[in-house]
């Protein structure tokens, strides 16, 4: 059975996930993948509050991502 | 044998590129723009081992796609100008992400040396890197560097000279997955004899990625090839199940990841001081408290320093008056010369005490890594005015002085965002405007009304930036930002950069300030000011409800806005403004002063950043807008 996919923004603080895909315009997709958010990449949700953006850790870097973009990143939770 | 070499420094943002640039070039540098673009170009020379070496510091970027101007400029420079050597500066603590860019640089097929920077932090964070192995994988020399201490910088130059001496040799090709290599090969073949300056393999890869610039170039030569490229791209899209730009990024990251696995051992993960600082400064409560205190402290320091220093300069200058009059007399010519000197002094007393310190502090905050935390904290708020978190920084600076604020808008990635941010910052009341507001409204009507003016200004900023956001074409970008570990800023680099950046600005600003001051003196001497006042009467008296002599005061404020207040006093014949202005007039006058025109130094900054046309547009718009708002305010307040 395929695992349930969700938006990056739905992850809780401290949860780890794997990127499934990135959607959005050409520029945004390019930028996100350039920063290392390619499909299959593991990441950790470091900080999330009522206010945007979210902070994640990916490939040894800390990234801040605006909510609009984060909502377009499809992920699954890593157990 | 030629003994002139060109070296280009390339790498991600915040990897210590500019520190290396400064270690290399010292005071022999120039910071300007790339021709026709608002992308910074830093260039310097050094002499080493009998060679004269030209060093170009390319902008800090993450990729060679066309997401930003910086990326396009960098790749065009490397491919077309063909520097003898490219030094790729990489941050050893985040090797994987940095190697992603290295792999793209290698695709441009220039001789390359890698500067593996921040080796001191590598040890501290419990990482060990096998440099020999890394060298073998990449096929280029790797030099360990601690830029801030100058360690390894000499070796970098030595390696570069060695490479340049050898003559051009294609660097090793990094291979991607088999299916992709097949398509690349096919495309390279179909490119045949086409010459674009870029290596064929690079063009083929970019066609697969769907790069618009390259597609356009090929389209104009042979549209068939673009179609072949489309087909290949579709084929691998099908195989991988992901969109075009993703696939090659995936491949590159896979290679980067493999290299890291082979060359790097993560011994321990220690919580560093930087991690702790990060936690506090980004915290939902503490973060904001720290931000507010820092902003208050910053303004307090700069104003105190600025006022102190500016007063000294002005006093010195005023002390020269009698001597000047003795030499030149009191005639018309003397007054005109005096006008020029006044302009010069106005320029100096803005730039030295205010703009330079602001710029240095901004540089220190940026270099330390704090600005990215500020952008994080303010992102949500800035979204409300249609910009993202990074724009908060220039906006905040605007309250001090619009000039560094305008120049600081470069941190915005796209032209569109830069333009909106610049436009908005010119509407922020700077220190000089604050002097006018407090000196008129604050003193004679009360602080509540003064504060109200600031609130009105914020509302105007909000509305106008929303409109600009809607009207300007292009895709709005959201925050996607790396938050580098904190580090101690390298003061020498920051100070030098600030100075060389301002130098460029001075060339534009000074002639403008002086010309403006001279013209105002001409008006004074020729008694034209009265006719100008009456010319302006329909606006000043009829529409704004101000006294006749306010016209010349508003014009006098163009070089420096606090001059409006001074001229008001000299032409009104008293410093007791309550005797010459009604409360409503004070409010309208302050409001118009706040909005009506960016001061001449800001206009110079606008010209530098966005060109004559847009600068003129913003200036004219703001004059018309200020008059409009002032008239409305006058009518509302006198109901």
XYZ file of N, CA and C in Angstrom, chain B residues 238-404:
501
model
N 9.369 11.016 -18.386
C 8.554 9.822 -18.307
C 9.227 8.772 -17.435
N 10.538 8.571 -17.701
C 11.269 7.535 -16.986
C 11.347 7.835 -15.494
N 11.577 9.107 -15.184
C 11.796 9.463 -13.777
C 10.518 9.832 -13.040
N 9.540 10.250 -13.822
C 8.279 10.633 -13.194
C 8.342 11.974 -12.479
N 9.343 12.815 -12.816
C 9.412 14.141 -12.203
C 9.549 15.213 -13.267
N 9.314 16.434 -12.868
C 9.413 17.545 -13.810
C 10.864 17.782 -14.192
N 11.050 18.394 -15.353
C 12.351 18.635 -15.966
C 13.446 19.171 -15.050
N 13.218 20.346 -14.438
C 14.352 20.898 -13.677
C 14.734 19.999 -12.507
N 13.774 19.192 -12.072
C 14.028 18.332 -10.915
C 15.005 17.208 -11.245
N 14.884 16.679 -12.457
C 15.622 15.455 -12.769
C 17.128 15.654 -12.696
N 17.623 16.707 -13.347
C 19.069 16.905 -13.323
C 19.559 17.324 -11.949
N 18.714 18.078 -11.243
C 19.077 18.433 -9.872
C 19.228 17.157 -9.054
N 18.299 16.233 -9.258
C 18.359 14.937 -8.574
C 19.673 14.232 -8.861
N 20.016 14.207 -10.137
C 21.237 13.519 -10.557
C 22.463 14.145 -9.901
N 22.495 15.463 -9.950
C 23.652 16.145 -9.382
C 23.751 15.901 -7.888
N 22.604 15.971 -7.222
C 22.642 15.738 -5.778
C 23.044 14.310 -5.454
N 22.679 13.395 -6.356
C 23.062 12.010 -6.139
C 24.579 11.890 -6.195
N 25.174 12.518 -7.211
C 26.635 12.499 -7.328
C 27.263 13.163 -6.098
N 26.724 14.336 -5.726
C 27.262 15.072 -4.575
C 27.186 14.214 -3.319
N 26.044 13.551 -3.170
C 25.839 12.708 -1.996
C 26.827 11.547 -1.968
N 27.038 10.954 -3.136
C 28.005 9.857 -3.217
C 29.398 10.321 -2.811
N 29.781 11.493 -3.315
C 31.113 12.015 -2.995
C 31.237 12.240 -1.492
N 30.204 12.857 -0.914
C 30.244 13.125 0.526
C 30.368 11.821 1.305
N 29.616 10.819 0.893
C 29.679 9.523 1.581
C 31.094 8.951 1.545
N 31.784 9.154 0.421
C 33.118 8.584 0.256
C 34.196 9.396 0.969
N 33.991 10.688 1.088
C 35.077 11.557 1.551
C 34.889 12.141 2.949
N 33.693 12.068 3.482
C 33.450 12.766 4.738
C 33.011 11.793 5.825
N 33.574 11.969 7.006
C 33.122 11.205 8.161
C 32.556 12.173 9.198
N 31.315 11.956 9.564
C 30.706 12.771 10.621
C 30.941 12.048 11.928
N 31.881 12.562 12.726
C 32.235 11.848 13.945
C 31.198 12.047 15.038
N 30.937 13.284 15.332
C 29.949 13.559 16.374
C 29.100 14.730 15.913
N 27.933 14.828 16.459
C 27.186 16.053 16.206
C 27.147 16.834 17.504
N 27.889 17.903 17.524
C 27.963 18.721 18.732
C 27.001 19.885 18.609
N 26.451 20.280 19.735
C 25.661 21.505 19.727
C 26.638 22.661 19.899
N 26.732 23.506 18.878
C 27.706 24.598 18.944
C 27.053 25.865 19.485
N 27.895 26.836 19.754
C 27.397 28.129 20.233
C 26.462 28.743 19.181
N 26.834 28.537 17.921
C 26.028 29.057 16.828
C 24.615 28.473 16.865
N 24.522 27.171 17.142
C 23.202 26.536 17.231
C 22.354 27.182 18.319
N 22.999 27.437 19.465
C 22.266 28.033 20.588
C 21.809 29.448 20.238
N 22.713 30.204 19.645
C 22.356 31.567 19.243
C 21.199 31.534 18.250
N 21.266 30.582 17.335
C 20.210 30.426 16.340
C 18.864 30.198 17.029
N 18.860 29.274 17.985
C 17.625 28.954 18.699
C 17.009 30.191 19.352
N 17.852 30.993 19.995
C 17.324 32.157 20.716
C 16.854 33.237 19.750
N 17.675 33.511 18.720
C 17.355 34.654 17.864
C 16.205 34.379 16.905
N 15.767 33.144 16.819
C 14.681 32.830 15.904
C 13.431 32.477 16.703
N 13.562 32.546 18.035
C 12.483 32.139 18.929
C 11.261 33.048 18.786
N 10.076 32.459 18.942
C 8.818 33.183 18.767
C 8.650 34.391 19.674
N 9.274 34.379 20.846
C 9.182 35.534 21.747
C 10.545 36.213 21.878
N 11.541 35.435 22.294
C 12.883 36.004 22.491
C 13.419 36.625 21.214
N 13.158 35.954 20.121
C 13.656 36.445 18.839
C 13.205 37.867 18.578
N 11.905 38.119 18.811
C 11.374 39.459 18.551
C 11.921 40.481 19.536
N 12.044 40.040 20.801
C 12.588 40.959 21.813
C 14.006 41.374 21.448
N 14.796 40.390 21.035
C 16.177 40.697 20.659
C 16.200 41.628 19.449
N 15.321 41.330 18.490
C 15.269 42.149 17.284
C 14.948 43.606 17.616
N 13.914 43.785 18.460
C 13.510 45.149 18.814
C 14.640 45.869 19.545
N 15.258 45.168 20.511
C 16.330 45.846 21.254
C 17.488 46.215 20.334
N 17.800 45.320 19.428
C 18.917 45.606 18.518
C 18.609 46.803 17.624
N 17.363 46.856 17.132
C 16.993 47.974 16.260
C 17.089 49.281 17.021
N 16.553 49.282 18.256
C 16.600 50.500 19.065
C 18.052 50.917 19.312
N 18.855 49.946 19.696
C 20.268 50.223 19.978
C 20.972 50.776 18.739
N 20.683 50.135 17.606
C 21.311 50.537 16.347
C 21.002 51.993 16.027
N 19.721 52.345 16.117
C 19.333 53.714 15.795
C 19.915 54.702 16.794
N 19.883 54.290 18.057
C 20.413 55.157 19.099
C 21.891 55.467 18.837
N 22.637 54.401 18.574
C 24.072 54.564 18.339
C 24.346 55.416 17.110
N 23.666 55.073 16.010
C 23.967 55.780 14.769
C 23.569 57.247 14.857
N 22.426 57.519 15.492
C 22.019 58.917 15.577
C 22.936 59.717 16.463
N 23.306 59.119 17.586
C 24.194 59.846 18.466
C 25.521 60.105 17.806
N 26.048 59.057 17.207
C 27.311 59.194 16.510
C 27.158 60.173 15.351
N 26.095 59.981 14.569
C 25.859 60.799 13.389
C 25.702 62.264 13.735
N 24.849 62.552 14.743
C 24.627 63.937 15.134
C 25.901 64.591 15.621
N 26.607 63.839 16.456
C 27.837 64.327 17.038
C 28.838 64.702 15.941
N 29.017 63.750 15.056
C 30.007 63.888 14.005
C 29.587 64.955 12.991
N 28.309 64.934 12.653
C 27.770 65.873 11.680
C 27.864 67.304 12.218
N 27.589 67.474 13.530
C 27.694 68.800 14.147
C 29.116 69.325 14.062
N 30.061 68.430 14.345
C 31.460 68.847 14.278
C 31.794 69.323 12.874
N 31.392 68.538 11.895
C 31.684 68.890 10.508
C 31.053 70.221 10.129
N 29.775 70.388 10.517
C 29.075 71.622 10.146
C 29.690 72.828 10.848
N 30.062 72.650 12.124
C 30.689 73.750 12.850
C 32.010 74.172 12.214
N 32.779 73.154 11.863
C 34.046 73.425 11.198
C 33.811 74.277 9.954
N 32.792 73.851 9.239
C 32.473 74.483 7.971
C 31.986 75.916 8.183
N 31.113 76.095 9.167
C 30.604 77.431 9.458
C 31.734 78.355 9.910
N 32.687 77.755 10.611
C 33.835 78.529 11.071
C 34.627 79.127 9.915
N 34.453 78.534 8.746
C 35.187 79.023 7.589
C 34.538 80.253 6.953
N 33.279 80.513 7.302
C 32.535 81.577 6.630
C 33.250 82.925 6.604
N 33.697 83.458 7.763
C 34.329 84.785 7.731
C 35.556 84.803 6.823
N 36.366 83.760 6.918
C 37.568 83.686 6.095
C 37.190 83.704 4.624
N 36.139 82.966 4.316
C 35.669 82.876 2.941
C 35.222 84.253 2.438
N 34.453 84.935 3.284
C 33.939 86.246 2.874
C 35.072 87.247 2.688
N 36.111 87.081 3.491
C 37.265 87.963 3.377
C 37.910 87.811 2.000
N 38.021 86.547 1.587
C 38.698 86.294 0.315
C 37.810 86.651 -0.872
N 36.593 86.160 -0.854
C 35.741 86.299 -2.032
C 34.778 87.482 -1.974
N 34.714 88.125 -0.815
C 33.788 89.245 -0.692
C 32.364 88.737 -0.506
N 31.379 89.626 -0.664
C 29.985 89.245 -0.411
C 29.154 89.317 -1.682
N 29.838 89.409 -2.807
C 29.117 89.600 -4.068
C 28.350 88.371 -4.516
N 27.765 88.502 -5.695
C 26.947 87.426 -6.255
C 27.787 86.182 -6.516
N 28.953 86.388 -7.131
C 29.811 85.247 -7.466
C 30.194 84.495 -6.199
N 30.504 85.236 -5.190
C 30.887 84.621 -3.924
C 29.751 83.753 -3.382
N 28.539 84.283 -3.478
C 27.381 83.512 -2.984
C 27.211 82.211 -3.761
N 27.451 82.296 -5.065
C 27.293 81.109 -5.899
C 28.344 80.051 -5.550
N 29.582 80.510 -5.367
C 30.635 79.574 -4.973
C 30.278 78.935 -3.635
N 29.766 79.782 -2.773
C 29.341 79.298 -1.456
C 28.282 78.205 -1.596
N 27.399 78.379 -2.565
C 26.376 77.373 -2.831
C 26.984 76.027 -3.168
N 28.023 76.074 -3.999
C 28.708 74.827 -4.367
C 29.327 74.182 -3.134
N 29.980 75.020 -2.314
C 30.619 74.481 -1.111
C 29.574 73.889 -0.175
N 28.442 74.601 -0.078
C 27.373 74.099 0.793
C 26.898 72.730 0.347
N 26.774 72.578 -0.964
C 26.369 71.294 -1.510
C 27.368 70.205 -1.152
N 28.619 70.538 -1.303
C 29.688 69.592 -0.983
C 29.600 69.171 0.488
N 29.397 70.197 1.333
C 29.322 69.909 2.760
C 28.081 69.083 3.085
N 26.962 69.426 2.425
C 25.737 68.658 2.650
C 26.008 67.187 2.329
N 26.679 66.951 1.212
C 27.000 65.578 0.817
C 27.863 64.882 1.847
N 28.921 65.567 2.261
C 29.836 64.953 3.217
C 29.141 64.680 4.542
N 28.316 65.640 4.981
C 27.678 65.446 6.291
C 26.536 64.433 6.236
N 26.129 64.025 5.062
C 25.174 62.908 5.009
C 25.952 61.601 4.961
N 26.925 61.560 4.064
C 27.575 60.276 3.788
C 28.460 59.800 4.930
N 29.350 60.660 5.424
C 30.269 60.179 6.455
C 29.574 59.817 7.766
N 28.769 60.706 8.358
C 28.246 60.343 9.667
C 27.076 59.357 9.626
N 26.306 59.333 8.558
C 25.111 58.485 8.579
C 25.198 57.268 7.665
N 25.453 57.516 6.377
C 25.356 56.407 5.433
C 26.446 55.363 5.653
N 27.670 55.816 5.853
C 28.768 54.863 6.021
C 28.588 53.964 7.254
N 28.310 54.551 8.445
C 28.106 53.666 9.599
C 26.928 52.705 9.399
N 25.855 53.212 8.801
C 24.702 52.354 8.547
C 25.110 51.176 7.684
N 25.897 51.482 6.695
C 26.316 50.466 5.751
C 27.226 49.436 6.399
N 28.116 49.928 7.263
C 29.032 49.001 7.928
C 28.261 48.088 8.875
N 27.334 48.683 9.634
C 26.580 47.854 10.576
C 25.717 46.844 9.831
N 25.107 47.281 8.738
C 24.329 46.358 7.921
C 25.225 45.207 7.452
N 26.431 45.548 7.015
C 27.372 44.543 6.531
C 27.758 43.561 7.636
N 27.980 44.092 8.840
C 28.355 43.223 9.961
C 27.224 42.263 10.298
N 26.000 42.816 10.332
C 24.853 41.964 10.656
C 24.669 40.886 9.595
N 24.865 41.287 8.342
C 24.694 40.337 7.251
C 25.761 39.251 7.318
N 27.000 39.691 7.519
C 28.112 38.757 7.529
C 28.013 37.773 8.688
N 27.481 38.231 9.811
C 27.377 37.347 10.967
C 26.291 36.297 10.760
N 25.357 36.591 9.867
C 24.258 35.648 9.634
C 22.958 36.087 10.290
N 22.986 37.199 11.032
C 21.783 37.596 11.762
C 20.648 38.031 10.844
N 20.991 38.661 9.728
C 19.934 39.187 8.851
C 18.977 38.101 8.360
N 19.495 36.897 8.143
C 18.588 35.853 7.673
C 17.587 35.470 8.769
N 18.005 35.607 10.021
C 17.054 35.346 11.132
C 16.004 36.458 11.185
N 16.424 37.679 10.924
C 15.474 38.791 10.911
C 14.450 38.558 9.809
N 14.933 38.138 8.659
C 14.030 37.869 7.548
C 13.030 36.782 7.930
N 13.501 35.788 8.647
C 12.630 34.707 9.091
C 11.529 35.241 10.007
N 11.940 36.057 10.972
C 10.980 36.572 11.957
C 9.946 37.494 11.300
N 10.374 38.281 10.326
C 9.483 39.305 9.785
C 8.747 38.870 8.518
N 8.952 37.645 8.099
C 8.379 37.193 6.828
C 6.859 37.341 6.794
N 6.238 36.886 7.866
C 4.783 36.914 7.922
C 4.243 38.335 7.780
N 4.854 39.238 8.523
C 4.417 40.629 8.503
C 4.638 41.245 7.115
N 5.783 40.972 6.536
C 6.100 41.570 5.247
C 5.203 41.038 4.130
N 4.705 39.842 4.314
C 3.784 39.300 3.313
C 2.548 40.160 3.160
N 2.173 40.798 4.261
C 0.977 41.628 4.228
C 1.151 42.802 3.289
N 2.366 43.245 3.075
C 2.546 44.314 2.097
C 3.093 43.784 0.781
N 3.000 42.469 0.604
C 3.326 41.908 -0.700
C 4.799 41.618 -0.918
N 5.581 41.678 0.149
C 6.997 41.355 -0.001
C 7.313 40.221 0.957
N 8.502 39.665 0.867
C 8.822 38.651 1.866
C 9.849 39.156 2.870
N 10.164 38.302 3.839
C 10.913 38.700 5.028
C 12.169 39.520 4.804
N 12.878 39.225 3.726
C 14.142 39.911 3.514
C 13.951 41.419 3.352
N 12.789 41.835 2.869
C 12.565 43.258 2.594
C 12.471 44.082 3.871
N 12.285 43.429 4.996
C 12.163 44.170 6.243
C 13.429 44.965 6.538
N 14.561 44.387 6.149
C 15.837 45.002 6.499
C 16.018 46.376 5.840
N 15.886 46.471 4.508
C 15.976 47.815 3.922
C 14.904 48.757 4.443
N 13.721 48.230 4.671
C 12.633 49.077 5.160
C 12.991 49.699 6.511
N 13.557 48.881 7.367
C 13.954 49.360 8.689
C 15.066 50.408 8.566
N 16.012 50.135 7.683
C 17.106 51.089 7.476
C 16.572 52.426 6.986
N 15.468 52.362 6.239
C 14.878 53.561 5.667
C 14.556 54.620 6.701
N 14.206 54.198 7.906
C 13.902 55.160 8.961
C 15.140 55.945 9.363
N 16.311 55.367 9.115
C 17.547 56.096 9.372
C 17.860 56.981 8.185
N 18.029 56.365 7.045
C 18.372 57.097 5.838
C 17.933 56.252 4.649
N 17.296 56.894 3.708
C 16.784 56.165 2.550
C 17.882 55.634 1.639
N 19.059 56.251 1.688
C 20.101 55.862 0.742
C 20.626 54.437 0.978
N 21.121 54.136 2.202
C 21.555 52.745 2.401
C 20.394 51.773 2.250
